[in-house]
Amino acid sequence: MRIRIDGTRAEVIDALFRLRLHFTVVSVSRLYPDRARHSHWRIYLTTTPRRGR
């Protein structure tokens, strides 16, 4: 599954750590600045469900 996270830098990092509790993160893109909102960033993740859940 591919997931896009956008928000402030702190929100993006927090969401990444929270998603790692429920998914196996296979890859993470670099942090991209949001063109519309200069204080916001976006990141792309490729994940798989964790086994045994």
CSV table of N, CA and C in Angstrom, one decimal, residues 12-53:
chain,number,residue,atom,x,y,z
A,12,VAL,N,4.1,15.2,10.3
A,12,VAL,CA,4.6,14.2,9.4
A,12,VAL,C,5.4,13.1,10.1
A,13,ILE,N,6.4,13.6,10.9
A,13,ILE,CA,7.2,12.7,11.7
A,13,ILE,C,6.4,11.9,12.7
A,14,ASP,N,5.5,12.5,13.4
A,14,ASP,CA,4.6,11.8,14.3
A,14,ASP,C,3.8,10.8,13.7
A,15,ALA,N,3.2,11.1,12.5
A,15,ALA,CA,2.4,10.1,11.8
A,15,ALA,C,3.2,9.0,11.3
A,16,LEU,N,4.4,9.2,10.9
A,16,LEU,CA,5.3,8.1,10.4
A,16,LEU,C,5.5,7.1,11.6
A,17,PHE,N,5.9,7.6,12.8
A,17,PHE,CA,6.1,6.8,13.9
A,17,PHE,C,4.8,6.0,14.3
A,18,ARG,N,3.7,6.6,14.2
A,18,ARG,CA,2.4,6.0,14.6
A,18,ARG,C,2.1,4.9,13.5
A,19,LEU,N,2.3,5.1,12.3
A,19,LEU,CA,2.0,4.1,11.2
A,19,LEU,C,2.9,2.9,11.4
A,20,ARG,N,4.1,3.1,11.8
A,20,ARG,CA,5.1,2.0,12.0
A,20,ARG,C,4.6,1.1,13.1
A,21,LEU,N,3.7,1.5,14.0
A,21,LEU,CA,3.2,0.6,15.0
A,21,LEU,C,2.2,-0.4,14.4
A,22,HIS,N,1.6,-0.1,13.2
A,22,HIS,CA,0.6,-0.9,12.6
A,22,HIS,C,1.0,-1.5,11.3
A,23,PHE,N,2.0,-1.0,10.6
A,23,PHE,CA,2.4,-1.5,9.3
A,23,PHE,C,3.9,-1.7,9.3
A,24,THR,N,4.3,-2.6,8.4
A,24,THR,CA,5.7,-2.7,8.1
A,24,THR,C,6.0,-1.7,7.0
A,25,VAL,N,6.9,-0.7,7.3
A,25,VAL,CA,7.2,0.3,6.3
A,25,VAL,C,8.4,-0.2,5.4
A,26,VAL,N,8.1,-0.4,4.1
A,26,VAL,CA,9.0,-1.0,3.2
A,26,VAL,C,10.0,0.1,2.6
A,27,SER,N,9.4,1.3,2.3
A,27,SER,CA,10.2,2.4,1.8
A,27,SER,C,9.6,3.7,2.2
A,28,VAL,N,10.5,4.7,2.3
A,28,VAL,CA,10.1,6.1,2.7
A,28,VAL,C,10.7,7.0,1.7
A,29,SER,N,10.0,7.9,1.2
A,29,SER,CA,10.6,8.9,0.3
A,29,SER,C,11.2,10.0,1.1
A,30,ARG,N,11.9,10.9,0.4
A,30,ARG,CA,12.4,12.1,1.1
A,30,ARG,C,11.3,13.0,1.4
A,31,LEU,N,11.5,14.0,2.3
A,31,LEU,CA,10.5,15.0,2.7
A,31,LEU,C,10.5,16.1,1.6
A,32,TYR,N,9.2,16.3,1.0
A,32,TYR,CA,9.0,17.3,0.0
A,32,TYR,C,8.3,18.5,0.5
A,33,PRO,N,8.7,19.7,0.2
A,33,PRO,CA,7.9,20.9,0.6
A,33,PRO,C,6.6,21.0,-0.1
A,34,ASP,N,5.6,21.4,0.6
A,34,ASP,CA,4.3,21.6,-0.1
A,34,ASP,C,4.3,22.9,-0.8
A,35,ARG,N,3.8,22.9,-2.1
A,35,ARG,CA,3.9,24.1,-2.9
A,35,ARG,C,2.9,25.1,-2.4
A,36,ALA,N,1.7,24.7,-2.0
A,36,ALA,CA,0.6,25.6,-1.6
A,36,ALA,C,0.8,26.2,-0.2
A,37,ARG,N,1.3,25.4,0.7
A,37,ARG,CA,1.4,25.9,2.1
A,37,ARG,C,2.9,25.7,2.5
A,38,HIS,N,3.6,26.8,2.6
A,38,HIS,CA,5.1,26.7,2.8
A,38,HIS,C,5.5,26.2,4.1
A,39,SER,N,4.6,26.1,5.1
A,39,SER,CA,5.0,25.5,6.4
A,39,SER,C,4.7,24.0,6.4
A,40,HIS,N,4.1,23.4,5.3
A,40,HIS,CA,3.8,22.0,5.3
A,40,HIS,C,4.7,21.2,4.4
A,41,TRP,N,4.8,19.9,4.7
A,41,TRP,CA,5.6,19.0,4.0
A,41,TRP,C,4.8,17.8,3.6
A,42,ARG,N,5.4,16.9,2.7
A,42,ARG,CA,4.7,15.7,2.4
A,42,ARG,C,5.8,14.6,2.2
A,43,ILE,N,5.4,13.4,2.5
A,43,ILE,CA,6.2,12.2,2.4
A,43,ILE,C,5.4,11.0,1.9
A,44,TYR,N,6.0,10.1,1.2
A,44,TYR,CA,5.3,9.0,0.7
A,44,TYR,C,5.9,7.7,1.3
A,45,LEU,N,5.0,6.8,1.7
A,45,LEU,CA,5.5,5.5,2.3
A,45,LEU,C,4.9,4.4,1.5
A,46,THR,N,5.7,3.3,1.4
A,46,THR,CA,5.2,2.0,0.9
A,46,THR,C,5.1,1.1,2.1
A,47,THR,N,4.0,0.5,2.4
A,47,THR,CA,3.8,-0.3,3.6
A,47,THR,C,3.2,-1.7,3.2
A,48,THR,N,3.3,-2.6,4.2
A,48,THR,CA,2.5,-3.8,4.1
A,48,THR,C,2.0,-4.1,5.5
A,49,PRO,N,0.8,-4.8,5.6
A,49,PRO,CA,0.3,-5.0,7.0
A,49,PRO,C,1.3,-5.9,7.8
A,50,ARG,N,1.2,-5.6,9.1
A,50,ARG,CA,2.1,-6.4,10.0
A,50,ARG,C,1.5,-7.8,10.1
A,51,ARG,N,2.3,-8.8,10.2
A,51,ARG,CA,1.8,-10.2,10.4
A,51,ARG,C,1.3,-10.4,11.8
A,52,GLY,N,0.2,-11.2,11.9
A,52,GLY,CA,-0.3,-11.5,13.2
A,52,GLY,C,-1.3,-10.5,13.8
A,53,ARG,N,-1.7,-9.6,13.0
A,53,ARG,CA,-2.7,-8.6,13.5
A,53,ARG,C,-4.0,-8.7,12.8
